[in-house]
PDB file of C-alpha atoms in Angstrom:
ATOM      1  CA  MET X   1       0.559 -30.980 -31.743  1.00  0.00           C
ATOM      2  CA  PRO X   2      -1.270 -30.062 -28.500  1.00  0.00           C
ATOM      3  CA  PRO X   3      -4.993 -29.304 -28.726  1.00  0.00           C
ATOM      4  CA  ALA X   4      -6.056 -25.676 -28.989  1.00  0.00           C
ATOM      5  CA  PRO X   5      -6.799 -24.105 -25.613  1.00  0.00           C
ATOM      6  CA  THR X   6     -10.456 -24.004 -24.619  1.00  0.00           C
ATOM      7  CA  PRO X   7     -11.958 -20.510 -24.955  1.00  0.00           C
ATOM      8  CA  VAL X   8     -13.431 -19.410 -21.626  1.00  0.00           C
ATOM      9  CA  LEU X   9     -15.335 -16.191 -20.942  1.00  0.00           C
ATOM     10  CA  VAL X  10     -15.454 -14.868 -17.373  1.00  0.00           C
ATOM     11  CA  HIS X  11     -17.527 -12.003 -15.997  1.00  0.00           C
ATOM     12  CA  ALA X  12     -16.434 -11.254 -12.440  1.00  0.00           C
ATOM     13  CA  ASP X  13     -17.280  -8.795  -9.688  1.00  0.00           C
ATOM     14  CA  GLU X  14     -16.630  -8.215  -6.015  1.00  0.00           C
ATOM     15  CA  SER X  15     -18.445  -6.676  -3.087  1.00  0.00           C
ATOM     16  CA  CYS X  16     -17.359  -5.409   0.287  1.00  0.00           C
ATOM     17  CA  LEU X  17     -19.842  -4.328   2.927  1.00  0.00           C
ATOM     18  CA  GLY X  18     -17.794  -1.615   4.599  1.00  0.00           C
ATOM     19  CA  ASN X  19     -14.551  -1.712   2.576  1.00  0.00           C
ATOM     20  CA  ASP X  20     -12.478  -0.854   5.656  1.00  0.00           C
ATOM     21  CA  ARG X  21      -9.766  -2.994   7.237  1.00  0.00           C
ATOM     22  CA  THR X  22     -10.257  -1.308  10.643  1.00  0.00           C
ATOM     23  CA  LYS X  23     -13.888  -2.377  11.211  1.00  0.00           C
ATOM     24  CA  PRO X  24     -16.066  -5.331  10.226  1.00  0.00           C
ATOM     25  CA  SER X  25     -16.108  -5.405   6.431  1.00  0.00           C
ATOM     26  CA  PRO X  26     -17.402  -8.712   5.077  1.00  0.00           C
ATOM     27  CA  GLY X  27     -16.821  -9.252   1.396  1.00  0.00           C
ATOM     28  CA  GLY X  28     -17.622 -11.557  -1.467  1.00  0.00           C
ATOM     29  CA  ASN X  29     -16.543 -12.159  -5.035  1.00  0.00           C
ATOM     30  CA  ALA X  30     -18.181 -14.027  -7.871  1.00  0.00           C
ATOM     31  CA  ALA X  31     -17.636 -15.135 -11.441  1.00  0.00           C
ATOM     32  CA  LEU X  32     -19.900 -16.277 -14.240  1.00  0.00           C
ATOM     33  CA  ILE X  33     -17.778 -18.702 -16.286  1.00  0.00           C
ATOM     34  CA  GLU X  34     -18.830 -19.733 -19.806  1.00  0.00           C
ATOM     35  CA  ALA X  35     -17.215 -22.269 -22.135  1.00  0.00           C
ATOM     36  CA  PRO X  36     -18.151 -24.490 -25.070  1.00  0.00           C
ATOM     37  CA  ALA X  37     -19.630 -27.864 -24.189  1.00  0.00           C
ATOM     38  CA  GLY X  38     -19.944 -29.938 -27.330  1.00  0.00           C
ATOM     39  CA  ASP X  39     -22.343 -28.153 -29.653  1.00  0.00           C
ATOM     40  CA  SER X  40     -23.698 -25.937 -26.902  1.00  0.00           C
ATOM     41  CA  LEU X  41     -22.498 -23.714 -24.103  1.00  0.00           C
ATOM     42  CA  ALA X  42     -22.033 -24.385 -20.406  1.00  0.00           C
ATOM     43  CA  ARG X  43     -22.292 -21.792 -17.655  1.00  0.00           C
ATOM     44  CA  TRP X  44     -20.988 -22.090 -14.111  1.00  0.00           C
ATOM     45  CA  ASP X  45     -20.935 -19.831 -11.084  1.00  0.00           C
ATOM     46  CA  LEU X  46     -18.095 -19.484  -8.611  1.00  0.00           C
ATOM     47  CA  PHE X  47     -18.332 -17.380  -5.470  1.00  0.00           C
ATOM     48  CA  GLU X  48     -16.552 -17.022  -2.151  1.00  0.00           C
ATOM     49  CA  HIS X  49     -16.467 -14.759   0.875  1.00  0.00           C
ATOM     50  CA  SER X  50     -14.204 -13.237   3.489  1.00  0.00           C
ATOM     51  CA  PRO X  51     -15.240 -11.969   6.931  1.00  0.00           C
ATOM     52  CA  GLN X  52     -12.832  -8.996   6.821  1.00  0.00           C
ATOM     53  CA  THR X  53     -11.560  -7.561   3.550  1.00  0.00           C
ATOM     54  CA  THR X  54     -11.632  -4.750   0.968  1.00  0.00           C
ATOM     55  CA  ASN X  55     -12.977  -4.514  -2.579  1.00  0.00           C
ATOM     56  CA  ASN X  56      -9.462  -4.665  -4.028  1.00  0.00           C
ATOM     57  CA  ARG X  57      -8.539  -7.780  -2.038  1.00  0.00           C
ATOM     58  CA  MET X  58     -11.763  -9.482  -3.097  1.00  0.00           C
ATOM     59  CA  ALA X  59     -11.145  -8.660  -6.779  1.00  0.00           C
ATOM     60  CA  LEU X  60      -7.679 -10.228  -6.589  1.00  0.00           C
ATOM     61  CA  ALA X  61      -8.822 -13.242  -4.555  1.00  0.00           C
ATOM     62  CA  GLY X  62     -11.705 -13.829  -6.971  1.00  0.00           C
ATOM     63  CA  ALA X  63      -9.401 -13.767 -10.000  1.00  0.00           C
ATOM     64  CA  ILE X  64      -7.015 -16.220  -8.306  1.00  0.00           C
ATOM     65  CA  ALA X  65      -9.819 -18.640  -7.412  1.00  0.00           C
ATOM     66  CA  THR X  66     -11.403 -18.403 -10.861  1.00  0.00           C
ATOM     67  CA  LEU X  67      -8.160 -19.051 -12.747  1.00  0.00           C
ATOM     68  CA  GLU X  68      -7.288 -21.957 -10.456  1.00  0.00           C
ATOM     69  CA  TRP X  69     -10.693 -23.583 -11.014  1.00  0.00           C
ATOM     70  CA  ILE X  70     -10.386 -23.051 -14.765  1.00  0.00           C
ATOM     71  CA  ARG X  71      -6.991 -24.808 -14.653  1.00  0.00           C
ATOM     72  CA  ARG X  72      -8.574 -27.750 -12.828  1.00  0.00           C
ATOM     73  CA  GLN X  73     -11.187 -28.021 -15.576  1.00  0.00           C
ATOM     74  CA  TRP X  74      -9.079 -27.447 -18.698  1.00  0.00           C
ATOM     75  CA  GLN X  75      -5.365 -27.285 -17.745  1.00  0.00           C
ATOM     76  CA  HIS X  76      -4.768 -24.434 -20.228  1.00  0.00           C
ATOM     77  CA  ALA X  77      -7.483 -22.089 -21.468  1.00  0.00           C
ATOM     78  CA  GLN X  78      -7.785 -18.980 -23.589  1.00  0.00           C
ATOM     79  CA  VAL X  79      -9.522 -16.745 -21.057  1.00  0.00           C
ATOM     80  CA  THR X  80     -11.245 -13.433 -21.573  1.00  0.00           C
ATOM     81  CA  TYR X  81     -11.602 -12.064 -18.048  1.00  0.00           C
ATOM     82  CA  VAL X  82     -14.079  -9.173 -17.809  1.00  0.00           C
ATOM     83  CA  SER X  83     -14.220  -7.156 -14.577  1.00  0.00           C
ATOM     84  CA  ASP X  84     -15.347  -3.723 -13.438  1.00  0.00           C
ATOM     85  CA  SER X  85     -12.312  -3.511 -11.126  1.00  0.00           C
ATOM     86  CA  GLU X  86      -9.905  -1.017 -12.678  1.00  0.00           C
ATOM     87  CA  TYR X  87      -7.452  -1.980  -9.934  1.00  0.00           C
ATOM     88  CA  LEU X  88      -7.396  -5.593 -11.155  1.00  0.00           C
ATOM     89  CA  VAL X  89      -7.450  -4.915 -14.899  1.00  0.00           C
ATOM     90  CA  LYS X  90      -4.894  -2.086 -14.851  1.00  0.00           C
ATOM     91  CA  GLY X  91      -2.743  -4.089 -12.485  1.00  0.00           C
ATOM     92  CA  MET X  92      -2.602  -7.093 -14.808  1.00  0.00           C
ATOM     93  CA  ASN X  93      -2.361  -5.107 -18.060  1.00  0.00           C
ATOM     94  CA  GLU X  94      -0.111  -2.212 -17.003  1.00  0.00           C
ATOM     95  CA  TRP X  95       1.475  -2.403 -13.558  1.00  0.00           C
ATOM     96  CA  LEU X  96       2.493  -6.043 -13.092  1.00  0.00           C
ATOM     97  CA  PRO X  97       5.229  -6.211 -15.765  1.00  0.00           C
ATOM     98  CA  GLY X  98       7.018  -3.214 -14.222  1.00  0.00           C
ATOM     99  CA  TRP X  99       6.686  -4.521 -10.681  1.00  0.00           C
ATOM    100  CA  LYS X 100       8.189  -7.839 -11.692  1.00  0.00           C
ATOM    101  CA  ALA X 101      11.017  -6.168 -13.626  1.00  0.00           C
ATOM    102  CA  ARG X 102      11.899  -4.220 -10.457  1.00  0.00           C
ATOM    103  CA  GLY X 103      11.853  -7.321  -8.242  1.00  0.00           C
ATOM    104  CA  TRP X 104       8.241  -6.875  -7.074  1.00  0.00           C
ATOM    105  CA  LYS X 105       8.716  -3.251  -6.133  1.00  0.00           C
ATOM    106  CA  ARG X 106       7.012  -0.135  -7.355  1.00  0.00           C
ATOM    107  CA  LYS X 107       8.487   3.322  -7.732  1.00  0.00           C
ATOM    108  CA  GLY X 108       6.195   4.904  -5.126  1.00  0.00           C
ATOM    109  CA  GLY X 109       6.773   2.433  -2.290  1.00  0.00           C
ATOM    110  CA  PRO X 110       5.580  -1.020  -1.316  1.00  0.00           C
ATOM    111  CA  ILE X 111       2.971  -2.829  -3.405  1.00  0.00           C
ATOM    112  CA  GLU X 112      -0.327  -3.074  -1.562  1.00  0.00           C
ATOM    113  CA  ASN X 113      -1.699  -6.645  -1.483  1.00  0.00           C
ATOM    114  CA  LEU X 114       1.654  -7.968  -2.723  1.00  0.00           C
ATOM    115  CA  GLU X 115       0.998 -11.575  -1.690  1.00  0.00           C
ATOM    116  CA  LEU X 116      -2.267 -11.621  -3.678  1.00  0.00           C
ATOM    117  CA  TRP X 117      -0.651 -10.057  -6.760  1.00  0.00           C
ATOM    118  CA  GLN X 118       2.066 -12.713  -6.651  1.00  0.00           C
ATOM    119  CA  LYS X 119      -0.491 -15.531  -6.315  1.00  0.00           C
ATOM    120  CA  LEU X 120      -2.504 -14.072  -9.194  1.00  0.00           C
ATOM    121  CA  ASP X 121       0.606 -13.806 -11.365  1.00  0.00           C
ATOM    122  CA  GLN X 122       1.311 -17.475 -10.689  1.00  0.00           C
ATOM    123  CA  ALA X 123      -2.304 -18.551 -11.368  1.00  0.00           C
ATOM    124  CA  ALA X 124      -2.317 -16.596 -14.636  1.00  0.00           C
ATOM    125  CA  THR X 125       0.695 -18.455 -16.045  1.00  0.00           C
ATOM    126  CA  ALA X 126      -1.451 -21.533 -16.759  1.00  0.00           C
ATOM    127  CA  HIS X 127      -3.584 -19.642 -19.288  1.00  0.00           C
ATOM    128  CA  THR X 128      -3.558 -17.154 -22.133  1.00  0.00           C
ATOM    129  CA  ILE X 129      -5.579 -14.267 -20.686  1.00  0.00           C
ATOM    130  CA  ARG X 130      -7.048 -11.072 -22.048  1.00  0.00           C
ATOM    131  CA  TRP X 131      -8.035  -8.745 -19.203  1.00  0.00           C
ATOM    132  CA  ARG X 132     -10.947  -6.421 -20.067  1.00  0.00           C
ATOM    133  CA  TRP X 133     -12.578  -3.670 -18.057  1.00  0.00           C
ATOM    134  CA  VAL X 134     -16.310  -2.964 -18.148  1.00  0.00           C
ATOM    135  CA  ARG X 135     -17.975  -0.044 -16.385  1.00  0.00           C
ATOM    136  CA  GLY X 136     -19.742  -1.326 -13.282  1.00  0.00           C
ATOM    137  CA  HIS X 137     -23.450  -0.752 -12.627  1.00  0.00           C
ATOM    138  CA  ASP X 138     -23.851   0.315 -16.240  1.00  0.00           C
ATOM    139  CA  GLY X 139     -26.486  -2.198 -17.254  1.00  0.00           C
ATOM    140  CA  HIS X 140     -24.264  -5.008 -18.565  1.00  0.00           C
ATOM    141  CA  PRO X 141     -26.329  -8.079 -17.618  1.00  0.00           C
ATOM    142  CA  LYS X 142     -23.450 -10.445 -16.910  1.00  0.00           C
ATOM    143  CA  ASN X 143     -21.636  -7.867 -14.796  1.00  0.00           C
ATOM    144  CA  GLU X 144     -24.864  -7.150 -12.916  1.00  0.00           C
ATOM    145  CA  TYR X 145     -25.362 -10.884 -12.352  1.00  0.00           C
ATOM    146  CA  ALA X 146     -21.807 -11.303 -11.024  1.00  0.00           C
ATOM    147  CA  ASN X 147     -22.395  -8.275  -8.792  1.00  0.00           C
ATOM    148  CA  ASP X 148     -25.586  -9.825  -7.389  1.00  0.00           C
ATOM    149  CA  LEU X 149     -23.730 -13.084  -6.668  1.00  0.00           C
ATOM    150  CA  ALA X 150     -20.843 -11.233  -5.005  1.00  0.00           C
ATOM    151  CA  GLN X 151     -23.183  -9.153  -2.826  1.00  0.00           C
ATOM    152  CA  ARG X 152     -25.055 -12.279  -1.758  1.00  0.00           C
ATOM    153  CA  ALA X 153     -21.767 -14.071  -0.951  1.00  0.00           C
ATOM    154  CA  ALA X 154     -20.691 -11.082   1.165  1.00  0.00           C
ATOM    155  CA  ALA X 155     -24.005 -10.690   3.001  1.00  0.00           C
ATOM    156  CA  GLN X 156     -24.511 -14.411   3.656  1.00  0.00           C
ATOM    157  CA  GLN X 157     -20.805 -15.251   3.976  1.00  0.00           C
ATOM    158  CA  ALA X 158     -21.412 -18.018   1.448  1.00  0.00           C
ATOM    159  CA  ARG X 159     -19.153 -19.909  -0.939  1.00  0.00           C
ATOM    160  CA  SER X 160     -19.826 -22.249  -3.827  1.00  0.00           C
ATOM    161  CA  ASN X 161     -16.923 -24.610  -3.031  1.00  0.00           C
ATOM    162  CA  GLY X 162     -16.022 -24.842  -6.703  1.00  0.00           C
ATOM    163  CA  LEU X 163     -17.840 -24.470  -9.989  1.00  0.00           C
ATOM    164  CA  VAL X 164     -21.583 -24.948  -9.688  1.00  0.00           C
ATOM    165  CA  PRO X 165     -24.248 -24.860 -12.432  1.00  0.00           C
ATOM    166  CA  SER X 166     -25.045 -21.228 -13.113  1.00  0.00           C
ATOM    167  CA  GLU X 167     -28.305 -19.569 -12.173  1.00  0.00           C
ATOM    168  CA  PHE X 168     -27.740 -16.876 -14.817  1.00  0.00           C
ATOM    169  CA  ASP X 169     -30.534 -18.023 -17.139  1.00  0.00           C
ATOM    170  CA  ALA X 170     -33.087 -17.998 -14.300  1.00  0.00           C
ATOM    171  CA  TRP X 171     -31.788 -14.593 -13.140  1.00  0.00           C
ATOM    172  CA  LEU X 172     -32.115 -13.217 -16.694  1.00  0.00           C
ATOM    173  CA  SER X 173     -35.687 -14.549 -16.955  1.00  0.00           C
ATOM    174  CA  ARG X 174     -36.617 -12.750 -13.709  1.00  0.00           C
ATOM    175  CA  GLU X 175     -35.017  -9.539 -14.979  1.00  0.00           C
ATOM    176  CA  ARG X 176     -36.929  -9.800 -18.262  1.00  0.00           C
ATOM    177  CA  ALA X 177     -40.178 -10.295 -16.334  1.00  0.00           C
ATOM    178  CA  HIS X 178     -39.503  -6.803 -14.900  1.00  0.00           C
ATOM    179  CA  GLY X 179     -38.899  -5.357 -18.374  1.00  0.00           C
ATOM    180  CA  ARG X 180     -35.078  -5.349 -18.222  1.00  0.00           C
ATOM    181  CA  TYR X 181     -32.698  -6.804 -20.834  1.00  0.00           C
ATOM    182  CA  THR X 182     -35.574  -7.864 -23.094  1.00  0.00           C
ATOM    183  CA  ASP X 183     -33.470  -7.533 -26.276  1.00  0.00           C
ATOM    184  CA  TYR X 184     -30.291  -8.956 -24.750  1.00  0.00           C
ATOM    185  CA  ASP X 185     -28.780 -12.064 -26.355  1.00  0.00           C
ATOM    186  CA  PRO X 186     -26.636 -13.721 -23.656  1.00  0.00           C
ATOM    187  CA  ASP X 187     -24.771 -15.831 -26.208  1.00  0.00           C
ATOM    188  CA  ARG X 188     -23.693 -12.771 -28.222  1.00  0.00           C
ATOM    189  CA  ASP X 189     -21.101 -12.012 -25.551  1.00  0.00           C
ATOM    190  CA  LEU X 190     -19.331 -15.251 -26.320  1.00  0.00           C
ATOM    191  CA  HIS X 191     -17.775 -13.547 -29.316  1.00  0.00           C
ATOM    192  CA  GLU X 192     -15.683 -11.672 -26.716  1.00  0.00           C
ATOM    193  CA  ARG X 193     -13.698 -14.911 -26.394  1.00  0.00           C
ATOM    194  CA  THR X 194     -12.044 -14.502 -29.775  1.00  0.00           C
TER     195      THR X 194
END
């Protein structure tokens, strides 16, 4: 009997400074990835950039990169992927099955970002994934942290080159020093994995 898949919780966000394919629009995406590590919990960050992109392209590219890095770590995981991109979450939960059934076509014309949707569909097959939407800029600490990482990746055109130890705990301490998230338990969210 194969071992149970590792539960992994992802909070992801994207940023695009311009969000326009016709003029300079640097972008970034980021993910806070959490998983059990023995009797405790491990957190990693993943972020990347693009010199010319859109928010939607960065959301898709970020999900692809995140799922591929998770596969490298655990082969098969039980992923809860939380994003404030309705485009990404609705696409994976609602639109993708119909597109595939129609031979990667949609009723209203061509699928925008088709090559990224196809890569994401392929990356998702390695895992059991629950796609969840969270309202952006609504005070959810892990979404705000992923947003900060994505904005920094876009502005600095920086990438992590894989999973790196997360700076979330230090970020949360700085936020608490300013009176924000003082009652927030960052480990409570891990129940979203089940």
